[in-house]
Backbone as numpy.savetxt, mean C-alpha at the origin, in Angstrom:
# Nx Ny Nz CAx CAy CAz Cx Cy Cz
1.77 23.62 -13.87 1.51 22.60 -14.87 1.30 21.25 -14.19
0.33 20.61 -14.62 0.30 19.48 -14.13 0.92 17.93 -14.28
1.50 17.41 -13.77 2.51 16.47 -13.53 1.89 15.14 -14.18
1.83 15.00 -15.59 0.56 13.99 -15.30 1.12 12.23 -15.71
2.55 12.08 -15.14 2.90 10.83 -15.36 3.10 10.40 -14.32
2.29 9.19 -13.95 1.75 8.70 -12.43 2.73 7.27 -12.23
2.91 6.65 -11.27 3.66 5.51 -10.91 3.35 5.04 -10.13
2.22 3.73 -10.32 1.70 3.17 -9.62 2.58 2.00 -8.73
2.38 1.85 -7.30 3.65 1.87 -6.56 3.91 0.26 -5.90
4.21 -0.89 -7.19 4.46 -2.24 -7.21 5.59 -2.28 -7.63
6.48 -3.09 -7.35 7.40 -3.49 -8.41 7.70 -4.97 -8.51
8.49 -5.38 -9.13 8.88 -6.71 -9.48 9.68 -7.13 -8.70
9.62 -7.98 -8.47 10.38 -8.70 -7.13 11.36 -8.79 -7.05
12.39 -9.35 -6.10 13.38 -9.04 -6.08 14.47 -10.47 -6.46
13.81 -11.17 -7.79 14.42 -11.94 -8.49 14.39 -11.25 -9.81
14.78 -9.47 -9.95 15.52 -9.08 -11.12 16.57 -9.65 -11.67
16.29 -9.39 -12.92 15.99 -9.05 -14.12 14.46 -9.54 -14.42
14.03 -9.52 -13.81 12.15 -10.17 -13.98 11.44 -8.86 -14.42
10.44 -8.77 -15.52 10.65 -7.43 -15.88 9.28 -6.69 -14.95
9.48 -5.50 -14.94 8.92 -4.89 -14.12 7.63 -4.86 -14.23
6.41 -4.63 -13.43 4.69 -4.57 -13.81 4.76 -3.48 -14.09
4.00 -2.82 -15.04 3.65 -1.75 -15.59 2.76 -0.68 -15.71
2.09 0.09 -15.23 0.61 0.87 -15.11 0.66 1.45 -16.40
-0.32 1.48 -17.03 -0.79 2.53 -18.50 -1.97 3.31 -17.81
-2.34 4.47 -18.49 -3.27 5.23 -18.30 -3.67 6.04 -19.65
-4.44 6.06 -19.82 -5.26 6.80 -21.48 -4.77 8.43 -21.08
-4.70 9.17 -19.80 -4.37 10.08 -19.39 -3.18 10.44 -19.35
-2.71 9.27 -18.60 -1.03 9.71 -18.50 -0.39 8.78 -19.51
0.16 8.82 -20.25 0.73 8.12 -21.58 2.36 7.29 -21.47
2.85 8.10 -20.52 4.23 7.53 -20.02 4.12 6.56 -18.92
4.58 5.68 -19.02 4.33 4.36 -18.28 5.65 4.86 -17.34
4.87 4.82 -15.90 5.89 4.02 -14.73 5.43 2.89 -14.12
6.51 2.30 -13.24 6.36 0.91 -12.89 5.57 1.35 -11.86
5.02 -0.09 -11.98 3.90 -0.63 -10.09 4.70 -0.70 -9.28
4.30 0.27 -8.53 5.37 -0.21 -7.66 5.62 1.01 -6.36
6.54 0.93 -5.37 6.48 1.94 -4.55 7.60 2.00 -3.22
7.99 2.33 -2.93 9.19 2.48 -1.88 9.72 3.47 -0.61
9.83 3.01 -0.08 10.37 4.16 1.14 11.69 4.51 1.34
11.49 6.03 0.94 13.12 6.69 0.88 12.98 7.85 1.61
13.88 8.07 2.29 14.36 8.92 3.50 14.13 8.10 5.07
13.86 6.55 4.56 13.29 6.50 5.97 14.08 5.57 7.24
13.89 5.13 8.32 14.49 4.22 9.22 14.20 2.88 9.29
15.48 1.99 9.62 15.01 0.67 9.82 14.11 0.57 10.80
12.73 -0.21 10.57 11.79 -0.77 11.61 12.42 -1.23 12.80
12.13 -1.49 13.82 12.70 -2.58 14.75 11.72 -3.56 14.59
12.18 -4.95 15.58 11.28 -6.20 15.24 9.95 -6.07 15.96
8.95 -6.56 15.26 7.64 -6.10 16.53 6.89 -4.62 15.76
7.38 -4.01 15.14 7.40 -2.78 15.43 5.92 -2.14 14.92
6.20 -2.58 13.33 5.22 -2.93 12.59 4.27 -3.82 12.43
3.14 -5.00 13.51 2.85 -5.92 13.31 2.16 -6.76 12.53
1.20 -5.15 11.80 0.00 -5.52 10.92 0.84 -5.62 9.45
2.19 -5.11 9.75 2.30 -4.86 8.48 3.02 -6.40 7.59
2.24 -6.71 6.25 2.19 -7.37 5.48 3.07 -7.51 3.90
4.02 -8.65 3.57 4.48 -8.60 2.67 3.97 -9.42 1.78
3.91 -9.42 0.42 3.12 -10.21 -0.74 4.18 -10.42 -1.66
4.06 -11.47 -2.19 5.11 -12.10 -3.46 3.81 -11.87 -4.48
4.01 -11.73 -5.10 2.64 -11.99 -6.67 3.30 -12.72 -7.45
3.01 -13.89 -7.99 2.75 -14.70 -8.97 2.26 -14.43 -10.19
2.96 -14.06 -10.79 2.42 -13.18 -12.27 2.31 -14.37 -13.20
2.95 -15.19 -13.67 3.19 -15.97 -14.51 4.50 -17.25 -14.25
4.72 -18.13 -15.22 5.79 -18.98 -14.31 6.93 -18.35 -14.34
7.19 -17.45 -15.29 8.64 -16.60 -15.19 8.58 -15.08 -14.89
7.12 -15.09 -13.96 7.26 -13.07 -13.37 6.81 -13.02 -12.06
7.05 -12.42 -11.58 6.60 -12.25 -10.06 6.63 -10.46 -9.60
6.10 -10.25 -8.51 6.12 -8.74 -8.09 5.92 -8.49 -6.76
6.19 -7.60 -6.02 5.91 -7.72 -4.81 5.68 -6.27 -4.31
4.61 -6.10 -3.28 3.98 -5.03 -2.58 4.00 -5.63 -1.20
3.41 -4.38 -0.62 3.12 -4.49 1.07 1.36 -4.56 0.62
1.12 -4.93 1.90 -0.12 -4.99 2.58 -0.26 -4.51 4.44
-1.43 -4.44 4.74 -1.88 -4.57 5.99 -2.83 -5.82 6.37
-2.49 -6.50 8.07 -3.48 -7.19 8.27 -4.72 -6.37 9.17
-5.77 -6.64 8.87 -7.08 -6.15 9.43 -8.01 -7.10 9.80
-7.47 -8.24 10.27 -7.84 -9.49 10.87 -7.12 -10.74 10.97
-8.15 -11.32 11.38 -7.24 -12.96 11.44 -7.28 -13.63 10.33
-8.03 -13.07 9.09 -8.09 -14.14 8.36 -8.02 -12.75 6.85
-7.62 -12.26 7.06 -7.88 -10.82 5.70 -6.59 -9.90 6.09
-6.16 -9.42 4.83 -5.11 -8.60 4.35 -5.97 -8.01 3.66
-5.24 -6.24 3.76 -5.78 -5.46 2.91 -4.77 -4.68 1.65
-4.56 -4.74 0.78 -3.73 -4.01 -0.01 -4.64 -3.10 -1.58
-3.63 -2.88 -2.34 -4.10 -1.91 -3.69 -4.51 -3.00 -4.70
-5.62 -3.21 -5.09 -6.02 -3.69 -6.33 -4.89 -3.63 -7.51
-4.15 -2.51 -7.72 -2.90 -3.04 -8.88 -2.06 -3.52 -8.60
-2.16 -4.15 -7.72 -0.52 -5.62 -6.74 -1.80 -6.57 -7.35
-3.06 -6.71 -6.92 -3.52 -7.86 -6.74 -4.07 -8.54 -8.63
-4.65 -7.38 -9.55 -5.27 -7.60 -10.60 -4.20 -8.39 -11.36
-4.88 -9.60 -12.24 -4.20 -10.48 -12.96 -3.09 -11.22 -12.74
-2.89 -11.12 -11.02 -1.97 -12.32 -10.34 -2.61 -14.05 -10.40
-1.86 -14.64 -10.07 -2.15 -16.18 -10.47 -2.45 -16.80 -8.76
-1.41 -16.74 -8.26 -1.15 -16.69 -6.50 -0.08 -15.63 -5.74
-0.74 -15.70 -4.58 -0.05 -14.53 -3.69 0.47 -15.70 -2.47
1.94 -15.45 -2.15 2.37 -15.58 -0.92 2.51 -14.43 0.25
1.86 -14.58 1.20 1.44 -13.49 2.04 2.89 -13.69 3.39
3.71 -12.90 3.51 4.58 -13.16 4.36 3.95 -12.48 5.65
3.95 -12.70 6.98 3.89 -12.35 8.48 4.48 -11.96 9.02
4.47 -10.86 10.22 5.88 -11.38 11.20 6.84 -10.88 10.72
7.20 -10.25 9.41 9.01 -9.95 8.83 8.81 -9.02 9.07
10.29 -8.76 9.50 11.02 -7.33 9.61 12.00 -7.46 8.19
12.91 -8.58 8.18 14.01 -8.70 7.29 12.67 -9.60 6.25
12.63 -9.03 4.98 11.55 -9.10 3.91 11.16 -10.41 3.97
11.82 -11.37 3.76 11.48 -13.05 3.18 11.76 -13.78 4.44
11.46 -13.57 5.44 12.04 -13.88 7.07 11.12 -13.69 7.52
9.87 -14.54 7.69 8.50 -14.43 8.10 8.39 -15.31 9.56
7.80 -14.95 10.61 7.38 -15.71 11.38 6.47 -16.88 10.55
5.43 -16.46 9.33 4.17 -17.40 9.15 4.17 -16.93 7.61
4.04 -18.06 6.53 3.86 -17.70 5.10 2.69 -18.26 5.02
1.00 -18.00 4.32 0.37 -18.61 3.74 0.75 -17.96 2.18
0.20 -19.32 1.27 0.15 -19.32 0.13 -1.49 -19.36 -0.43
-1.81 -18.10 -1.31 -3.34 -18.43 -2.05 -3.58 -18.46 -3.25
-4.61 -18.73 -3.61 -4.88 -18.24 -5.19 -5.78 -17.18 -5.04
-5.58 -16.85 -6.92 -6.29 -15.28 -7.02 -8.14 -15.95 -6.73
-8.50 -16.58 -6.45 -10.03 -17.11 -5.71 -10.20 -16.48 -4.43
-8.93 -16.39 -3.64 -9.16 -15.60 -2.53 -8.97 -14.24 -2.58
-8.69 -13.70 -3.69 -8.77 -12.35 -3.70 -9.95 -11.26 -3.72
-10.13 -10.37 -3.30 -11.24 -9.33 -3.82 -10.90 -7.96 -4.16
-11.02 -8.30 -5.60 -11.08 -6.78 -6.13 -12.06 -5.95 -5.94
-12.08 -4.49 -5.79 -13.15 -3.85 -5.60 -13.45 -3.48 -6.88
-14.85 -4.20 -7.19 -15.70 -3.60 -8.86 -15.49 -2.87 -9.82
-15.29 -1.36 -8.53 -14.76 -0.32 -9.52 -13.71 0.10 -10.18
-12.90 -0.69 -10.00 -11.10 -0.47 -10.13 -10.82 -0.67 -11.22
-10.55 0.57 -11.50 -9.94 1.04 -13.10 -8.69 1.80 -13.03
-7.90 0.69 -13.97 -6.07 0.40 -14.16 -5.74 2.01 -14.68
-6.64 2.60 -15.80 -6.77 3.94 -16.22 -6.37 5.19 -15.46
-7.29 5.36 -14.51 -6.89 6.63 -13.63 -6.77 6.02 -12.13
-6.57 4.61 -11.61 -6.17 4.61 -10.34 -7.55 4.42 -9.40
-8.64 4.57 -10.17 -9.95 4.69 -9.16 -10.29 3.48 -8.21
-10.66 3.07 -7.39 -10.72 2.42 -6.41 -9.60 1.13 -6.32
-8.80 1.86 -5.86 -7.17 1.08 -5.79 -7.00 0.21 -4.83
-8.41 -0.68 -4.35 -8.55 -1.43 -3.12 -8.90 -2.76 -2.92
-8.30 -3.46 -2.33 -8.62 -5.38 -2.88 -8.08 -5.74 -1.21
-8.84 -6.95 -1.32 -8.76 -7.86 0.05 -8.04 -9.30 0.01
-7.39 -9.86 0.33 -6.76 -11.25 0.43 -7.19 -11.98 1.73
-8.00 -13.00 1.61 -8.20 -13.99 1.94 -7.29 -15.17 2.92
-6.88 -15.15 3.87 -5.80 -15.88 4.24 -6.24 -16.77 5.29
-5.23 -17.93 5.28 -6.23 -19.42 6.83 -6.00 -18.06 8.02
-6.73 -18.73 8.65 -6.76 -18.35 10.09 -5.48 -18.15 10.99
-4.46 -17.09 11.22 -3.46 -16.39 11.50 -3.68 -16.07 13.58
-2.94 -16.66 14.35 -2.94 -16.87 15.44 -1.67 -15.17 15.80
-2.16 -14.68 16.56 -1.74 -13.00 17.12 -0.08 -13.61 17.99
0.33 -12.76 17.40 1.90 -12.67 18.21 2.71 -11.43 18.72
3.52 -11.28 19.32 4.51 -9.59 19.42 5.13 -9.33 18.00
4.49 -10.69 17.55 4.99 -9.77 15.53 4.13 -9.89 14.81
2.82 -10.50 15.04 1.20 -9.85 14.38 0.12 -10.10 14.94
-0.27 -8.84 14.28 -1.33 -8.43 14.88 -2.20 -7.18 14.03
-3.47 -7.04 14.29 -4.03 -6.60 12.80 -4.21 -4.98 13.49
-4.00 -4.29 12.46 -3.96 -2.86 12.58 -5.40 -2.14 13.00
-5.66 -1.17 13.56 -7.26 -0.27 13.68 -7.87 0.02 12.45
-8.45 0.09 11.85 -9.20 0.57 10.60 -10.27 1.82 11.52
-10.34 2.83 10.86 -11.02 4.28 11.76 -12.37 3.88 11.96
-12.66 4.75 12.59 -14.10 4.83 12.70 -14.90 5.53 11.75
-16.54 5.15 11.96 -17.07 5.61 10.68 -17.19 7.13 11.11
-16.98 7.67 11.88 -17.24 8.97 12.22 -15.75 9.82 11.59
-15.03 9.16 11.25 -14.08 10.06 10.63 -13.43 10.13 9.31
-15.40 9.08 8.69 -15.46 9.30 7.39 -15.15 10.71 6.83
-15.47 11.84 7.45 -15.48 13.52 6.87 -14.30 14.15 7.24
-13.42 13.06 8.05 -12.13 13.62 8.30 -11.45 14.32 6.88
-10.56 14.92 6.68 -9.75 15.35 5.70 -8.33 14.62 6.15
-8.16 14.26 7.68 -6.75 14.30 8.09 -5.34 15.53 7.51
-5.83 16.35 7.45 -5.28 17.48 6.36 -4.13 18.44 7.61
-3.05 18.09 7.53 -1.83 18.19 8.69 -1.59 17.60 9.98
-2.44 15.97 9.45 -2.10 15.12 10.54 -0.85 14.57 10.00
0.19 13.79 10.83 1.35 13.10 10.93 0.82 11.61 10.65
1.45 10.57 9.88 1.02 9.47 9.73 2.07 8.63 9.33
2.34 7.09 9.71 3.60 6.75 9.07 3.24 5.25 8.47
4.33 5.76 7.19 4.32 4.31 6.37 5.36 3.55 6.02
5.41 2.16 5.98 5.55 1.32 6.37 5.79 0.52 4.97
7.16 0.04 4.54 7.30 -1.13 3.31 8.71 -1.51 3.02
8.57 -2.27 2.21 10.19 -2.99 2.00 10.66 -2.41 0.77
9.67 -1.57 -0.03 10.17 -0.48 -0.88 11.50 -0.08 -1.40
11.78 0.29 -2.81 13.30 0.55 -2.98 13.68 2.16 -2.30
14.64 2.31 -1.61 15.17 2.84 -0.46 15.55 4.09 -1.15
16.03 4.19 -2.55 16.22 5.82 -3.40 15.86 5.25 -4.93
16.00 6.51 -5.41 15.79 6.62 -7.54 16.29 5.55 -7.41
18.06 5.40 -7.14 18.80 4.67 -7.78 19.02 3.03 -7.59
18.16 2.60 -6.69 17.94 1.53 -5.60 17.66 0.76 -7.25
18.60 -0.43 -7.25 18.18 -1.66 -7.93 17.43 -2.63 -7.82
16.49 -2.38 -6.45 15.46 -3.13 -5.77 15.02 -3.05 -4.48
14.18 -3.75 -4.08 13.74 -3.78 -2.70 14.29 -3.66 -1.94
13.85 -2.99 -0.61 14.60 -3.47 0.94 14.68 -4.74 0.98
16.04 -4.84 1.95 15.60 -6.42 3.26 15.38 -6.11 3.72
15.57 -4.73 4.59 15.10 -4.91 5.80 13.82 -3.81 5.80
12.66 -3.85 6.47 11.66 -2.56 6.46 11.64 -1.53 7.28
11.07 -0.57 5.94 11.77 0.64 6.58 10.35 1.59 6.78
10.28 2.36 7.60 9.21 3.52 7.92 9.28 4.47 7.63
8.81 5.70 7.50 8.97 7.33 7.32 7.64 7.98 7.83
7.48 8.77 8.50 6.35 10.13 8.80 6.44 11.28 8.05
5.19 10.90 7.91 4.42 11.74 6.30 3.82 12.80 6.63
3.44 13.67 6.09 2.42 14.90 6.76 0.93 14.90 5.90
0.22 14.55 6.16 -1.21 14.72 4.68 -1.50 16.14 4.16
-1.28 16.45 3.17 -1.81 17.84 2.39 -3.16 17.71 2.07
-3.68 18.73 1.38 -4.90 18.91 0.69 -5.13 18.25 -0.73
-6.13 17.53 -1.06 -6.37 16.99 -2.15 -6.14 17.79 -3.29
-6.29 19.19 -2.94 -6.49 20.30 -4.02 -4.69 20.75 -4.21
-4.64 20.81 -3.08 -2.77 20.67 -3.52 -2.43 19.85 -4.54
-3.06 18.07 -4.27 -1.90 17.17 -4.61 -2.68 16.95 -6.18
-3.68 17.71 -6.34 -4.54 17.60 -7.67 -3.68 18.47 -8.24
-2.96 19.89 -7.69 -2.06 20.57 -8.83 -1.34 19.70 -9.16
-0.75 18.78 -9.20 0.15 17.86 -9.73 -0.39 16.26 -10.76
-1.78 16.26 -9.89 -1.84 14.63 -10.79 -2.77 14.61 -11.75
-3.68 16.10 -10.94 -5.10 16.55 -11.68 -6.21 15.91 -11.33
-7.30 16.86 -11.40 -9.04 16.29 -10.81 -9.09 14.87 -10.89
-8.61 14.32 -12.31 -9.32 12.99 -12.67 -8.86 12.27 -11.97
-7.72 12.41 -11.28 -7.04 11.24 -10.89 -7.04 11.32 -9.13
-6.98 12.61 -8.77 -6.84 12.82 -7.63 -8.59 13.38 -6.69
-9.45 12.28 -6.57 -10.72 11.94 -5.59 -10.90 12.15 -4.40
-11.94 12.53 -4.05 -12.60 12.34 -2.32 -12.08 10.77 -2.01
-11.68 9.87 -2.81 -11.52 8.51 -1.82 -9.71 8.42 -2.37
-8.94 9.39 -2.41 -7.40 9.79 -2.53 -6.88 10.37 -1.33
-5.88 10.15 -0.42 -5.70 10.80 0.30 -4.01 10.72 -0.42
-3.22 12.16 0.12 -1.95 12.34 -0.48 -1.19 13.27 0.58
0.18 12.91 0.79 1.25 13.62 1.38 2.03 14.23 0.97
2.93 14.94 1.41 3.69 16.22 1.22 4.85 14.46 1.37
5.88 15.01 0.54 7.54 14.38 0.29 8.20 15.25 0.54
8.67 16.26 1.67 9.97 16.79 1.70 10.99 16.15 1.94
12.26 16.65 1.82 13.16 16.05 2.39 13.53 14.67 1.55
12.94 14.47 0.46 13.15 13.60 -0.48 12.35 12.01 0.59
11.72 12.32 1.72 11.33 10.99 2.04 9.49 10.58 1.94
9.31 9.78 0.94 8.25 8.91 0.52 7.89 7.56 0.69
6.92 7.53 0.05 6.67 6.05 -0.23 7.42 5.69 -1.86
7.66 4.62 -2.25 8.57 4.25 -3.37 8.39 2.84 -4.10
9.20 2.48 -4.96 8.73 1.25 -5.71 8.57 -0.16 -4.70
7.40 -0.71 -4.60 7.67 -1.67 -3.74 6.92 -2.08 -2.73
6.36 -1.00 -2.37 5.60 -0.42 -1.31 3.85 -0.78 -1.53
3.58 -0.72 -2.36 2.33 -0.36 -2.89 1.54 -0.93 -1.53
0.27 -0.99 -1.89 -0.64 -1.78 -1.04 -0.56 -1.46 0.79
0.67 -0.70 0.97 1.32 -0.76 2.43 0.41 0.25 3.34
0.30 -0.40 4.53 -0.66 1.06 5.14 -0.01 1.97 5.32
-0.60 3.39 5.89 -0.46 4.71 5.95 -1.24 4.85 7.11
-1.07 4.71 8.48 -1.45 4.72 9.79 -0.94 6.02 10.49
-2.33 6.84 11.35 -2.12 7.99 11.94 -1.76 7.88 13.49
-0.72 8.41 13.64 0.51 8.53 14.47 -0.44 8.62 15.91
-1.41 9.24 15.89 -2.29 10.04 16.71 -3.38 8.92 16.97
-3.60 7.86 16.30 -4.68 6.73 16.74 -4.41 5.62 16.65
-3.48 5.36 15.99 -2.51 4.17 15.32 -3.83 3.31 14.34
-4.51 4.68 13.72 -5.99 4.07 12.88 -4.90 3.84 11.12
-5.55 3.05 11.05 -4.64 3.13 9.08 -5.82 3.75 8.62
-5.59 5.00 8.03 -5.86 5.89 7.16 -6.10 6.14 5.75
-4.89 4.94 5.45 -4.88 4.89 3.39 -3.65 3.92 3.00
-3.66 3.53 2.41 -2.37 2.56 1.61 -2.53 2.88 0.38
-1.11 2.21 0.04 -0.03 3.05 -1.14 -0.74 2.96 -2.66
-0.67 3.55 -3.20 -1.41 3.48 -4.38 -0.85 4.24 -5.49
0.22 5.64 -5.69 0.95 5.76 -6.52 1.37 7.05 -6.47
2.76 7.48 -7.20 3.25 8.96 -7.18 3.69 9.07 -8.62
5.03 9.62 -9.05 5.57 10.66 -10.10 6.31 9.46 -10.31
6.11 9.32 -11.63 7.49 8.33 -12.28 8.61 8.86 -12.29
8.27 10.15 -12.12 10.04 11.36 -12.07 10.96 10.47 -11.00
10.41 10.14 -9.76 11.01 9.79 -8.66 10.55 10.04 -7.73
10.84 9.24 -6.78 10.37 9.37 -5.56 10.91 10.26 -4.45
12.10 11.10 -4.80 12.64 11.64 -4.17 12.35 13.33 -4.87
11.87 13.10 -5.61 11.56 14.70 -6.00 10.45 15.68 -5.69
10.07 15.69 -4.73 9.11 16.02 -3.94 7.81 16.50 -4.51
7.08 15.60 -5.40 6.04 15.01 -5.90 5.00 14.30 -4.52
3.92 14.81 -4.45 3.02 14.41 -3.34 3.11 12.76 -3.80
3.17 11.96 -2.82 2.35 10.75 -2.65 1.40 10.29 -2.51
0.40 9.57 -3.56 -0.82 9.24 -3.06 -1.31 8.09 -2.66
-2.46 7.70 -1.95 -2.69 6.75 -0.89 -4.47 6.45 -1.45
-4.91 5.24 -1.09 -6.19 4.98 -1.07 -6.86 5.56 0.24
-7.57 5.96 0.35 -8.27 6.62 1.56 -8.74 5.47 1.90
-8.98 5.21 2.81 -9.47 3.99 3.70 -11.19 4.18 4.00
-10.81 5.57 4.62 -12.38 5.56 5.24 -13.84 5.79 4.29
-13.15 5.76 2.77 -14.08 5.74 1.86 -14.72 4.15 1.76
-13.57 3.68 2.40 -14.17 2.18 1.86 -14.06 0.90 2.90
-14.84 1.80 4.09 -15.38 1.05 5.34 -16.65 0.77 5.33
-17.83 0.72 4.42 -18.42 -0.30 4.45 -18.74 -1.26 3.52
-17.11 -1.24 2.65 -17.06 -2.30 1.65 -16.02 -2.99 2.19
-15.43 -3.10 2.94 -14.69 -3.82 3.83 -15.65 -4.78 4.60
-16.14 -3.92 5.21 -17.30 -4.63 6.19 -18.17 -5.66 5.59
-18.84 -5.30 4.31 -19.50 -5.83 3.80 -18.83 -7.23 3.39
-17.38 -7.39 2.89 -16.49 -8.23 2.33 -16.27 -9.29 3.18
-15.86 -8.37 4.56 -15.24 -9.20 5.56 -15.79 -9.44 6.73
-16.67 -8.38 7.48 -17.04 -8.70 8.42 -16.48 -7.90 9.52
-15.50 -7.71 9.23 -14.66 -6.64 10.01 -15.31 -5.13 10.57
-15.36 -5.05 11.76 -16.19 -3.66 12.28 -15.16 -2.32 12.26
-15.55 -1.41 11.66 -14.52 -0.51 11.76 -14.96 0.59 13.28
-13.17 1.29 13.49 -12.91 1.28 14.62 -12.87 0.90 16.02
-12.79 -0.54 15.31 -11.88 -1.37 16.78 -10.70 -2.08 15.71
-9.86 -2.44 16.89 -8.78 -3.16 16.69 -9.33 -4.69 16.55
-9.32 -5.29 15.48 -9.75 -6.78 15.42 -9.13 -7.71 15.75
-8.98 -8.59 17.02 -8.11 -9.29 17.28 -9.21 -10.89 17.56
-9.71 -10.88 16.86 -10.56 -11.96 16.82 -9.42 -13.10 16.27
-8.12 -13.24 16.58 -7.64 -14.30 16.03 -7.62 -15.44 16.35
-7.31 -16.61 15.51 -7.88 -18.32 16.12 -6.89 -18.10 17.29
């Protein structure tokens, strides 16, 4: 039977009682939160993660929410279109290991954002947006991640190892975010697997999705966060949504495929895929 209540993987920041962002779907009818988290996994060390990116969202004067991102340059973050749609401003944190403990904060408005066209709140379809940020100088705590090459557009990655990366709530019962960030190694399944669970409509050639044993995922919080292969240190896909059941119930995780949307990146940013972009000021 198919699983068809999805949880798109944002949540509300970690000035709860702020109420949570919400995903609807005409498909799936039971609302889980935006949102997303890493459970089963280890504290980062400092450095460890460099590309990896934290976001405050600015919802309104009394809401806020927060996801991960990746940097993929000196001047661009990449995260999920449902962190970024109908935010006001984003504070982009740098550099943290411990969440709000940034080497470098810029602050933007939603002007610097880019949603991708197609992105529909409904079934999750192109779950991919760009942030805009000043010009970000490279350190031993950032530095912008590989984006693949176009040649491994036809990849499947289908029992490669890959690990992700967010400040995510840590179990079910987690009343909020990490401080500190945490990692886990994922295994990628077959689309056709992770479609027994979410179904055709939702689960695409530009979806990539992992196996959760062991109760360790991605989780509320997380969203937007890359999903980088162990084997190239290429980012592969970021967070985009699982089972409102929980994150620990070994419900596949799903991810934006990346390499579907390397030459709308390119086109956006400028950014060449498969190299490491270190064009920083």
């Amino acid at each position: 039977m198919k699983f068809l209540i999805i949880l798109a993987l944002a949540v509300a920041a970690s000035a709860f009682p702020e109420p949570e962002l919400r995903h609807r779907s005409r498909e799936m009818p039971v609302v889980g939160d935006i949102g997303g988290r890493i459970t089963g996994g280890s504290n980062a060390a400092v450095g460890q993660f460099p590309y990896q990116v934290g976001l405050s969202l600015k919802l309104s004067a009394l809401s806020s929410a927060w996801c991960g991102g990746s940097l993929i340059g000196s001047t661009w973050v990449l995260t999920a279109a449902h962190c970024t749609d109908g935010v006001q401003s984003v504070t982009v944190y740098l550099g943290a290991t411990v969440r709000t403990s940034a080497e470098i904060t810029h602050t933007v408005s939603s002007s610097d954002i880019i949603i991708h066209s197609g992105w529909n709140s409904a079934n999750l379809r192109n779950d991919i947006s760009l942030i805009k940020i000043p010009a970000t100088s490279s350190s031993s705590r950032i530095s912008a991640v590989k984006l693949p090459s176009i040649s491994n557009s036809y990849s499947t990655f289908v029992g490669d190892v890959a690990v992700a990366s967010g400040w995510g709530r840590t179990s079910d019962t987690s009343s909020g975010v990490a401080t500190n960030l945490q990692y886990v190694d994922l295994t990628v399944i077959t689309n056709t697997k992770c479609a027994q669970t979410y179904g055709t409509s939702v689960v695409t050639d530009s979806t990539l999705c992992v196996a959760t044993t062991d109760a360790k995922s991605t989780c509320n919080g997380d969203s937007g966060g890359p999903l980088v292969l162990k084997s190239s240190s290429e980012q592969i896909g970021l967070t985009s949504f699982g089972a409102s059941a929980g994150c620990e119930k070994g419900y596949p995780a799903a991810f934006t495929r990346v390499t579907s949307y390397l030459d709308w990146i390119k086109t956006n940013t400028g950014i060449q895929e498969g190299v490491r972009n270190y064009n920083f000021a």
